[in-house]
Amino acid sequence: MVLHPAAKVREAGQDVTFCCKAAGTPAPQKYYWYHNGTLLEAKAQRSSGRLALRGLAPGQAGTYHCKASSEAGAIRSAPAQLTVLAQGQQSCRAEPEPSLVELPSECLQDASGSRYYNVGRCPASPCPGGPAEPSGCGEETGRCCGVRRMELRQVPCAGSLLPVKVVAECGCGPCAQPRVLVQGRVTAADTGEPLRFGHIFLGARKVGFTSYQGSFTIEVPPDTQRLVTRFVDGQQRLVDTVKVLPFDRRGGAVYQEVKMLRKKEPPVGELVLPAGAFLRPSGEVFNGTVKASVTFVDPRDMGTASAASSDLSFANAEGEIVPLRTYGMFAVDFWEGDSGAALQAGPVQVRMDAGQVWMPEHLQKMKLWSLNPESGLWEEEGVLQPARGGRRKREERTFLVGNLEIRERRLFNLDVPEDRRCFVKVRAYSNEKFNPYEQLEGVVISLINLEPQPGFPSNPRAWGRFDSVVTGANGACLPAFCDGQRPDAYTALVTATLGGEELEAVASSPKLSPNAVGVAQPYLGKLGYRRSDHEDPALKKTAFQINVAKPDPNNVDESNGPIYSYRSLRECEEAPVSANHLRFYRVEVDKYEYNVVPFKESDVTSWTGDYLAWWPNPQEFRACYIKVQLEGPQEYMVRSRNVGGSHPRTRGQLYGLRDSRSVRDPLLDNTSGACVEFKCGGMLFDQSLVDRTLVSIAPQGSCRRTAVNGLLRDYLSRHPPLADNNHTGAFSMLAPLDPLGHNYGIYTVTDQNPRLAKEIAIGRCFAGTSDGFSREMRAAEGTAVTFSCQGRP
C-alpha cells in the first residue's frame, strides 16, 4: 500500500474524498472500501482507489479503510478517521486547554507551595476543510487547531517579576508541516564496527550512504505508514539488513541503533543443493567454482534480536498486516568463484531440526518465508513437512523439509503465523516522580518476545518476535504474543531509549512496589515483573521482563491494563494515565529549564513563532553549553540567565533560565564541573537580524570567579562589545555567533531534534564524546570559567 487514506474533518453537508493506492506484481485489479469495518454497498463502493462521499450526514462519521487485491493476494490500508461536525459546531475551541510549566524554585504561586503555572495549549486537532479545499487525490495540506494569540504575563517571583507568555486564544489555520526524520548509527552486531559508506535504500530507491562513523539521517517521505529501510554493506562482509524503523509523525528526529550480522554458517539447519542447482541470471546452468555465504539469525541467542530484519509481519488473505513468530532467519549468497558475478539457485531443499521447535503445535504450521525488501513484509515460499533424517546412522533426527528457489538476494525465514496477540501499555517519564504532565514523547520503546525454560520464567531460552513503537502524549502500546491459559507461555523483555540514551526501569528488588511499577496487585504478581538487575545488581537497570498474561475478561482486576487483548488497541491507546501501565524514567544530574515562550521539546508542532522563543527555528535546533569548573567541598547548582543582548526587539528581555548541578571530578579532590545550557546567539525567528544573547553564569552559594579560559577571553575581546563582568560572583558574555570548539569551553551541536542536539552537546561537554551523557567526566578539562566556592551551597 503506497498511499493510505488520510484523516478528514468536515461539516455536515460538505463533500469528502478518500484515496488509496497499492502496487505489486501483478498490479492490483480491485479496490474495496470499508466503513467501520463493514464493506460499503455496491452503489456506494468504487472499485478504484478513490471514494467520494457527497453531502455528508453525521452517521457517515467513523473509520474508513480500503483493501486492494490481485491474483497474488490482498493488502489493507491503515484506517482514516472521518469526523462530521454539525453545521456551526466548533472543532477548535477558542479557550485553550490547561498546560502547566514548572517555575523556578524561588517562585511559589499559592499557599500550598505550588510552582506550576498554567500557560495553556491548543490541541493539534484537525479542522474542517474550507469550501475551496481540493476534493481529489492530490496533496491536501489541511487545517489544524493552533495558537491564534499569546499574551505576556508577569509572575511575582522572589521580589521580582518573571515574564511568561501564555496562550490566550486558539483558532484554525494551516497545519504545521514539520520535517520527519530518522537518525541513527549502523554497526556490526559482533564487534561494534561502524558500517562505513553503506548503501541506504527506501524500497528499491537508493537514498544515500552511511557516514564514516556509520551514522545516517533519513527524511521520511509524506504519507509514509511503514518506513522500510534496507542497509547494504558494499564490501559484502555483513548481511543486508531490512528494518521497519519507527518515526514520530509530529516532526523531529527519532534515533535508532541498527545492528548488522556478519556472514557465517547456520547451526541448526542445513541446505541441500542438488547437481545443476546453480544458474546464471539468464537461466543457464553454471559449471565451475561457486563461493557461498550462509548466515543464520539464531533466536536462541539474545544478542541477535537487535540485528534481525524487519518487524516480522506478513499480509494475510484479508490484507491485514499480522505478526509472525520466528524460529530463525537465514541469508544465502552464491557467486562465481572467478568473476564474482551473482548466481541463482534452485530448487534448494531446506532442512530444519524439528527438535528446535519448542512449541509442538507449531510443527504443523511451520512455513518458509522470504522478505520483500520493498514492503518489509514476509511472503510465503512454501510449507515445511516432517521427514526422517537418515543420511547417516548417527543422524536419527526428525527434520522439517521444504523447497525454495533463490532468485535474488533475499532473507529467508522459518516462521509460524501466530494469532495469540495482545498489547502492552508503556509510558516514559522525565524523572522518578512519574508525574502525568512529565511524560516523555519521542522515546523508542522496544519489546522482544521471549520463551522461558519450563519452571524458570526469568531465564529465557529464545526470542520469537520484536517490535518498536515511539511514545506519544499518551505513552505507547506495543504488540506482543500472549496466552490466556498459561501466564508464562510468553514473556517479554522491554527497553526504552531516547536519542541513544537508555532509560531506567522501575526496580523489582529488594522490594517490589506496585505504586512505583504502575500496576496494581494481584495482576502485577501474575505478570512476574522483574528488572534486568533483579538477581545480579551488577547488570544494567535499563530493561524489565514480564509474563505477557492475557487479561481474563471475567476478572475485574485485569480489566484496567497494562495488558490489552488484540481487539482492544483503541482502549489501550486512549487509556487514562491512572490506568495500569509499565514505566521507564530518565536518570540524570539535577537540572531545571524555564522558557518564557513555552515549548514541548518532544513535540515540534508545539513551537510558536516569537522573538523570545528559546529555539528560533523549528527545522533546526542548535544547542549551546558552557562548561564551568567549581573548586569547593560540595556539588553546586549553577544557573544561566539568558536575555536579549543585541537585537532591538529583545534587548534586555528574558529568554529563559537553566539550572544544572555540578558533578564530582573522579580524579581531583574538591573539584566538580557543570555543563550549563545557554541560548545560542544567532538569527531570531524572523531570520532578519542576529542577536548575541547576553548570558550570565552564576553558581549558587558563596563563590567567586577565579579564571576565564584564555581562548574564550581573546575571542570575546575580538568581537565587541564586551559584557560587563564587574560582579566577581558571576561570568557574563555576549554569546558567540561562531560554533566554538571545546578548547574554548563552549560546546555547540545542531540537529533536527532538540533533545538529541542537547544530549550530544552535553555528552561532549562532560565526556568529550558524542554518544550521549556520561558522568565519567573530568571537571578540570575543557572548562570556560572557574569559580572558587566556600562551604555548603
Coordinates of N, CA, C and O in Angstrom, one line a residue, residues 355-463:
G355 N 13.7 -30.7 16.4 CA 13.9 -30.6 17.9 C 14.1 -29.1 18.3 O 14.0 -28.8 19.5
Q356 N 14.3 -28.2 17.4 CA 14.4 -26.8 17.7 C 13.1 -26.1 17.8 O 13.0 -24.9 18.1
V357 N 12.0 -26.8 17.5 CA 10.7 -26.2 17.5 C 10.1 -26.4 18.9 O 9.7 -27.6 19.3
W358 N 10.0 -25.4 19.8 CA 9.8 -25.6 21.2 C 8.3 -25.7 21.5 O 8.0 -26.2 22.6
M359 N 7.4 -25.3 20.6 CA 6.0 -25.4 20.9 C 5.5 -26.5 19.9 O 5.4 -26.2 18.7
P360 N 5.1 -27.7 20.4 CA 4.7 -28.8 19.5 C 3.7 -28.4 18.5 O 3.7 -28.9 17.3
E361 N 2.7 -27.5 18.8 CA 1.6 -27.2 17.9 C 2.2 -26.4 16.7 O 1.5 -26.3 15.6
H362 N 3.4 -25.9 16.8 CA 4.0 -25.1 15.7 C 4.5 -26.1 14.6 O 4.7 -25.6 13.5
L363 N 4.7 -27.4 14.9 CA 5.3 -28.3 13.9 C 4.4 -28.4 12.7 O 4.8 -28.5 11.5
Q364 N 3.1 -28.3 12.9 CA 2.1 -28.4 11.8 C 1.9 -27.1 11.0 O 1.3 -27.1 9.9
K365 N 2.4 -26.0 11.6 CA 2.1 -24.7 11.0 C 3.4 -24.0 10.4 O 3.3 -22.9 9.9
M366 N 4.6 -24.7 10.5 CA 5.8 -24.1 10.1 C 5.8 -23.9 8.6 O 5.4 -24.8 7.8
K367 N 6.3 -22.7 8.2 CA 6.4 -22.4 6.7 C 7.7 -21.7 6.4 O 8.4 -21.2 7.3
L368 N 8.0 -21.7 5.1 CA 9.2 -21.0 4.6 C 8.7 -19.6 4.1 O 7.7 -19.6 3.4
W369 N 9.4 -18.6 4.5 CA 9.1 -17.2 4.0 C 10.3 -16.5 3.5 O 11.4 -16.8 3.8
S370 N 10.0 -15.5 2.6 CA 11.1 -14.6 2.2 C 10.7 -13.2 2.4 O 9.5 -12.9 2.3
L371 N 11.7 -12.3 2.7 CA 11.4 -10.9 3.0 C 11.4 -10.1 1.7 O 12.4 -10.1 1.0
N372 N 10.3 -9.4 1.5 CA 10.3 -8.4 0.4 C 11.0 -7.1 0.8 O 10.4 -6.5 1.7
P373 N 12.1 -6.8 0.2 CA 12.8 -5.6 0.8 C 12.1 -4.3 0.5 O 12.5 -3.3 1.1
E374 N 11.1 -4.3 -0.4 CA 10.4 -3.0 -0.6 C 9.3 -2.8 0.3 O 9.1 -1.6 0.8
S375 N 8.5 -3.8 0.7 CA 7.4 -3.6 1.6 C 7.8 -3.9 3.0 O 7.1 -3.5 4.0
G376 N 8.9 -4.6 3.3 CA 9.3 -5.0 4.6 C 8.4 -6.1 5.1 O 8.4 -6.4 6.3
L377 N 7.6 -6.8 4.3 CA 6.7 -7.8 4.7 C 7.2 -9.2 4.2 O 7.9 -9.3 3.2
W378 N 6.9 -10.2 5.0 CA 7.4 -11.6 4.6 C 6.3 -12.2 3.7 O 5.1 -12.0 3.9
E379 N 6.8 -12.9 2.7 CA 5.9 -13.6 1.7 C 6.2 -15.1 1.8 O 7.3 -15.6 1.8
E380 N 5.1 -15.8 1.7 CA 5.2 -17.3 1.8 C 5.9 -17.9 0.6 O 5.6 -17.6 -0.5
E381 N 6.8 -18.8 0.9 CA 7.6 -19.5 -0.1 C 7.1 -21.0 -0.2 O 7.2 -21.6 -1.3
G382 N 6.8 -21.6 0.9 CA 6.4 -23.0 0.9 C 6.2 -23.5 2.3 O 6.4 -22.8 3.3
V383 N 5.7 -24.7 2.4 CA 5.4 -25.4 3.7 C 6.5 -26.3 4.0 O 7.1 -27.0 3.1
L384 N 6.8 -26.5 5.3 CA 7.8 -27.4 5.8 C 7.1 -28.7 6.2 O 6.1 -28.6 7.0
Q385 N 7.5 -29.8 5.7 CA 6.9 -31.1 6.1 C 7.9 -32.0 6.9 O 9.1 -32.0 6.5
P386 N 7.4 -32.7 7.9 CA 8.3 -33.6 8.6 C 8.8 -34.7 7.7 O 8.1 -35.3 6.9
A387 N 10.1 -35.1 7.9 CA 10.7 -36.2 7.2 C 11.9 -36.7 8.1 O 12.5 -35.9 8.8
R388 N 12.1 -38.0 8.1 CA 13.2 -38.6 8.8 C 14.6 -38.2 8.2 O 14.7 -38.3 7.0
G389 N 15.5 -37.9 9.1 CA 16.9 -37.6 8.6 C 17.8 -38.8 8.7 O 18.4 -39.0 9.8
G390 N 17.9 -39.7 7.7 CA 18.7 -40.9 7.9 C 19.8 -41.0 6.9 O 20.2 -42.1 6.5
R391 N 20.4 -39.9 6.6 CA 21.5 -40.0 5.6 C 22.8 -40.6 6.3 O 23.6 -41.1 5.6
R392 N 22.9 -40.4 7.6 CA 24.0 -41.0 8.3 C 23.4 -41.7 9.6 O 22.4 -41.2 10.1
K393 N 24.1 -42.8 10.0 CA 23.5 -43.5 11.1 C 23.4 -42.7 12.4 O 22.4 -42.9 13.1
R394 N 24.3 -41.8 12.6 CA 24.3 -41.0 13.8 C 23.2 -39.9 13.8 O 23.0 -39.2 14.7
E395 N 22.6 -39.7 12.6 CA 21.7 -38.6 12.4 C 20.3 -39.1 12.5 O 19.6 -39.3 11.5
E396 N 19.8 -39.5 13.7 CA 18.5 -40.0 13.9 C 17.6 -38.9 14.4 O 17.0 -39.0 15.4
R397 N 17.5 -37.8 13.6 CA 16.7 -36.7 14.0 C 15.5 -36.5 13.0 O 15.6 -37.0 11.9
T398 N 14.5 -35.9 13.4 CA 13.4 -35.6 12.5 C 13.6 -34.2 12.0 O 13.9 -33.2 12.7
F399 N 13.5 -34.0 10.7 CA 13.8 -32.7 10.0 C 12.4 -32.2 9.4 O 11.6 -33.0 9.0
L400 N 12.3 -30.9 9.4 CA 11.3 -30.3 8.6 C 11.9 -29.9 7.3 O 12.9 -29.2 7.3
V401 N 11.3 -30.4 6.2 CA 11.9 -30.2 4.9 C 11.0 -29.4 4.0 O 9.8 -29.6 3.9
G402 N 11.6 -28.4 3.3 CA 10.9 -27.6 2.3 C 11.8 -27.3 1.2 O 13.0 -27.4 1.2
N403 N 11.2 -26.8 0.1 CA 11.9 -26.4 -1.1 C 11.7 -24.9 -1.4 O 10.6 -24.4 -1.2
L404 N 12.8 -24.3 -2.0 CA 12.6 -22.9 -2.4 C 13.6 -22.7 -3.6 O 14.6 -23.4 -3.8
E405 N 13.3 -21.6 -4.3 CA 14.3 -21.1 -5.3 C 14.8 -19.8 -4.9 O 14.1 -18.9 -4.4
I406 N 16.2 -19.7 -5.0 CA 16.8 -18.4 -4.6 C 17.1 -17.6 -5.9 O 18.0 -17.8 -6.6
R407 N 16.1 -16.7 -6.1 CA 16.1 -15.9 -7.4 C 16.8 -14.6 -7.2 O 17.3 -14.0 -8.2
E408 N 16.9 -14.1 -6.0 CA 17.5 -12.8 -5.8 C 18.0 -12.8 -4.3 O 17.7 -13.7 -3.6
R409 N 18.7 -11.7 -4.0 CA 19.3 -11.7 -2.6 C 18.2 -11.3 -1.7 O 17.8 -10.2 -1.5
R410 N 17.6 -12.3 -1.0 CA 16.6 -12.1 0.0 C 16.9 -12.8 1.3 O 17.7 -13.8 1.3
L411 N 16.3 -12.4 2.3 CA 16.4 -13.1 3.6 C 15.2 -14.1 3.7 O 14.1 -13.7 3.4
F412 N 15.5 -15.3 4.2 CA 14.5 -16.3 4.3 C 14.2 -16.6 5.8 O 15.1 -16.3 6.7
N413 N 13.0 -17.2 6.0 CA 12.6 -17.3 7.4 C 11.9 -18.6 7.7 O 11.2 -19.1 6.8
L414 N 12.1 -19.1 8.8 CA 11.3 -20.3 9.3 C 10.4 -19.9 10.3 O 10.7 -19.7 11.5
D415 N 9.1 -19.6 9.9 CA 8.2 -18.9 10.8 C 6.8 -19.6 10.9 O 6.5 -20.4 10.1
V416 N 6.1 -19.1 11.9 CA 4.8 -19.6 12.2 C 3.8 -18.4 12.4 O 4.1 -17.5 13.2
P417 N 2.7 -18.3 11.6 CA 1.7 -17.3 11.9 C 1.2 -17.5 13.3 O 0.8 -18.7 13.7
E418 N 1.1 -16.5 14.1 CA 0.6 -16.6 15.5 C -0.5 -15.7 15.7 O -0.5 -14.5 15.4
D419 N -1.6 -16.2 16.3 CA -2.8 -15.3 16.5 C -3.1 -15.0 18.0 O -4.1 -14.4 18.3
R420 N -2.2 -15.5 18.9 CA -2.4 -15.1 20.3 C -1.7 -13.8 20.6 O -0.5 -13.8 21.0
R421 N -2.4 -12.7 20.4 CA -1.8 -11.4 20.4 C -2.4 -10.5 21.4 O -3.6 -10.6 21.7
C422 N -1.6 -9.6 22.0 CA -2.0 -8.6 23.0 C -1.3 -7.3 22.7 O -0.4 -7.3 21.9
F423 N -1.6 -6.3 23.5 CA -0.9 -5.1 23.5 C -0.4 -4.7 24.9 O -1.2 -5.0 25.9
V424 N 0.8 -4.2 25.1 CA 1.4 -3.8 26.4 C 1.5 -2.3 26.4 O 2.1 -1.7 25.6
K425 N 0.9 -1.7 27.5 CA 0.9 -0.3 27.7 C 2.2 0.2 28.4 O 2.4 -0.3 29.6
V426 N 3.0 1.1 27.8 CA 4.2 1.5 28.5 C 4.3 3.1 28.4 O 3.9 3.6 27.3
R427 N 4.7 3.7 29.4 CA 4.9 5.1 29.5 C 6.3 5.5 29.9 O 6.9 4.7 30.6
A428 N 6.8 6.6 29.4 CA 8.2 7.1 29.8 C 8.0 8.5 30.5 O 7.2 9.3 30.1
Y429 N 8.8 8.7 31.6 CA 8.7 9.9 32.4 C 10.1 10.6 32.4 O 11.2 9.9 32.3
S430 N 10.1 11.9 32.7 CA 11.3 12.6 32.8 C 12.1 12.4 34.1 O 13.3 12.7 34.2
N431 N 11.4 11.8 35.1 CA 12.1 11.5 36.4 C 11.3 10.5 37.1 O 10.3 10.0 36.7
E432 N 11.8 10.2 38.3 CA 11.3 9.1 39.2 C 10.0 9.5 39.9 O 9.4 8.7 40.5
K433 N 9.5 10.7 39.7 CA 8.3 11.2 40.4 C 7.0 10.6 39.6 O 6.0 10.6 40.2
F434 N 7.2 10.3 38.3 CA 6.1 9.8 37.5 C 4.9 10.7 37.5 O 3.7 10.2 37.5
N435 N 5.1 12.0 37.4 CA 4.0 13.0 37.3 C 3.4 12.8 35.9 O 4.1 12.8 34.9
P436 N 2.1 12.8 35.8 CA 1.4 12.6 34.4 C 1.9 13.7 33.4 O 2.0 13.4 32.3
Y437 N 2.1 14.9 33.9 CA 2.4 16.0 33.0 C 3.9 16.0 32.7 O 4.4 16.9 31.9
E438 N 4.7 15.1 33.2 CA 6.1 15.0 32.9 C 6.5 13.7 32.1 O 7.5 13.2 32.2
Q439 N 5.5 13.3 31.3 CA 5.8 12.2 30.4 C 6.6 12.6 29.2 O 6.6 13.7 28.7
L440 N 7.5 11.7 28.7 CA 8.4 12.0 27.6 C 7.7 11.4 26.3 O 7.3 10.3 26.3
E441 N 7.8 12.2 25.3 CA 7.4 11.8 24.0 C 8.6 11.6 23.1 O 9.7 12.1 23.4
G442 N 8.5 10.8 22.1 CA 9.6 10.5 21.2 C 10.6 9.5 21.7 O 11.7 9.3 21.2
V443 N 10.2 8.7 22.8 CA 11.0 7.6 23.3 C 10.7 6.4 22.5 O 9.6 6.0 22.2
V444 N 11.8 5.7 22.1 CA 11.6 4.4 21.3 C 11.5 3.3 22.3 O 12.5 3.0 23.0
I445 N 10.3 2.7 22.4 CA 10.1 1.5 23.3 C 10.2 0.2 22.5 O 9.6 0.1 21.4
S446 N 11.1 -0.7 22.9 CA 11.2 -2.0 22.1 C 10.8 -3.1 23.0 O 11.2 -3.2 24.2
L447 N 10.1 -4.1 22.4 CA 9.7 -5.3 23.1 C 10.1 -6.5 22.3 O 9.9 -6.6 21.1
I448 N 10.8 -7.4 23.0 CA 11.2 -8.7 22.4 C 10.5 -9.8 23.1 O 10.5 -9.9 24.4
N449 N 9.7 -10.6 22.4 CA 9.0 -11.8 23.0 C 10.0 -12.9 23.2 O 10.8 -13.3 22.4
L450 N 10.0 -13.4 24.5 CA 10.9 -14.4 24.9 C 10.1 -15.7 25.2 O 8.9 -15.6 25.5
E451 N 10.7 -16.8 25.3 CA 10.1 -18.1 25.7 C 10.9 -18.7 26.8 O 12.1 -18.9 26.6
P452 N 10.4 -18.9 28.0 CA 11.1 -19.3 29.1 C 11.3 -20.9 29.1 O 10.6 -21.6 28.5
Q453 N 12.4 -21.3 29.8 CA 12.5 -22.7 30.1 C 11.4 -23.1 31.1 O 11.0 -22.3 31.9
P454 N 10.9 -24.3 31.0 CA 9.9 -24.8 32.0 C 10.3 -24.6 33.4 O 11.4 -25.0 33.8
G455 N 9.5 -23.8 34.2 CA 9.8 -23.6 35.6 C 10.8 -22.5 35.9 O 11.0 -22.1 37.0
F456 N 11.3 -21.8 34.8 CA 12.2 -20.7 35.0 C 11.8 -19.5 34.2 O 12.4 -19.2 33.2
P457 N 10.8 -18.8 34.6 CA 10.3 -17.7 33.8 C 11.3 -16.6 33.6 O 11.2 -15.8 32.6
S458 N 12.3 -16.4 34.5 CA 13.2 -15.3 34.4 C 14.4 -15.7 33.5 O 15.3 -14.9 33.3
N459 N 14.5 -16.9 33.0 CA 15.7 -17.3 32.2 C 15.3 -17.8 30.8 O 15.1 -18.9 30.6
P460 N 15.1 -16.8 29.9 CA 14.6 -17.2 28.6 C 15.6 -18.0 27.8 O 16.8 -17.8 27.9
R461 N 15.1 -18.9 27.0 CA 16.0 -19.7 26.1 C 16.0 -19.2 24.7 O 16.8 -19.7 23.9
A462 N 15.0 -18.4 24.3 CA 14.9 -18.0 22.9 C 14.0 -16.8 22.8 O 13.2 -16.5 23.7
W463 N 14.2 -16.0 21.7 CA 13.2 -15.0 21.4 C 12.4 -15.4 20.2 O 12.9 -16.2 19.4

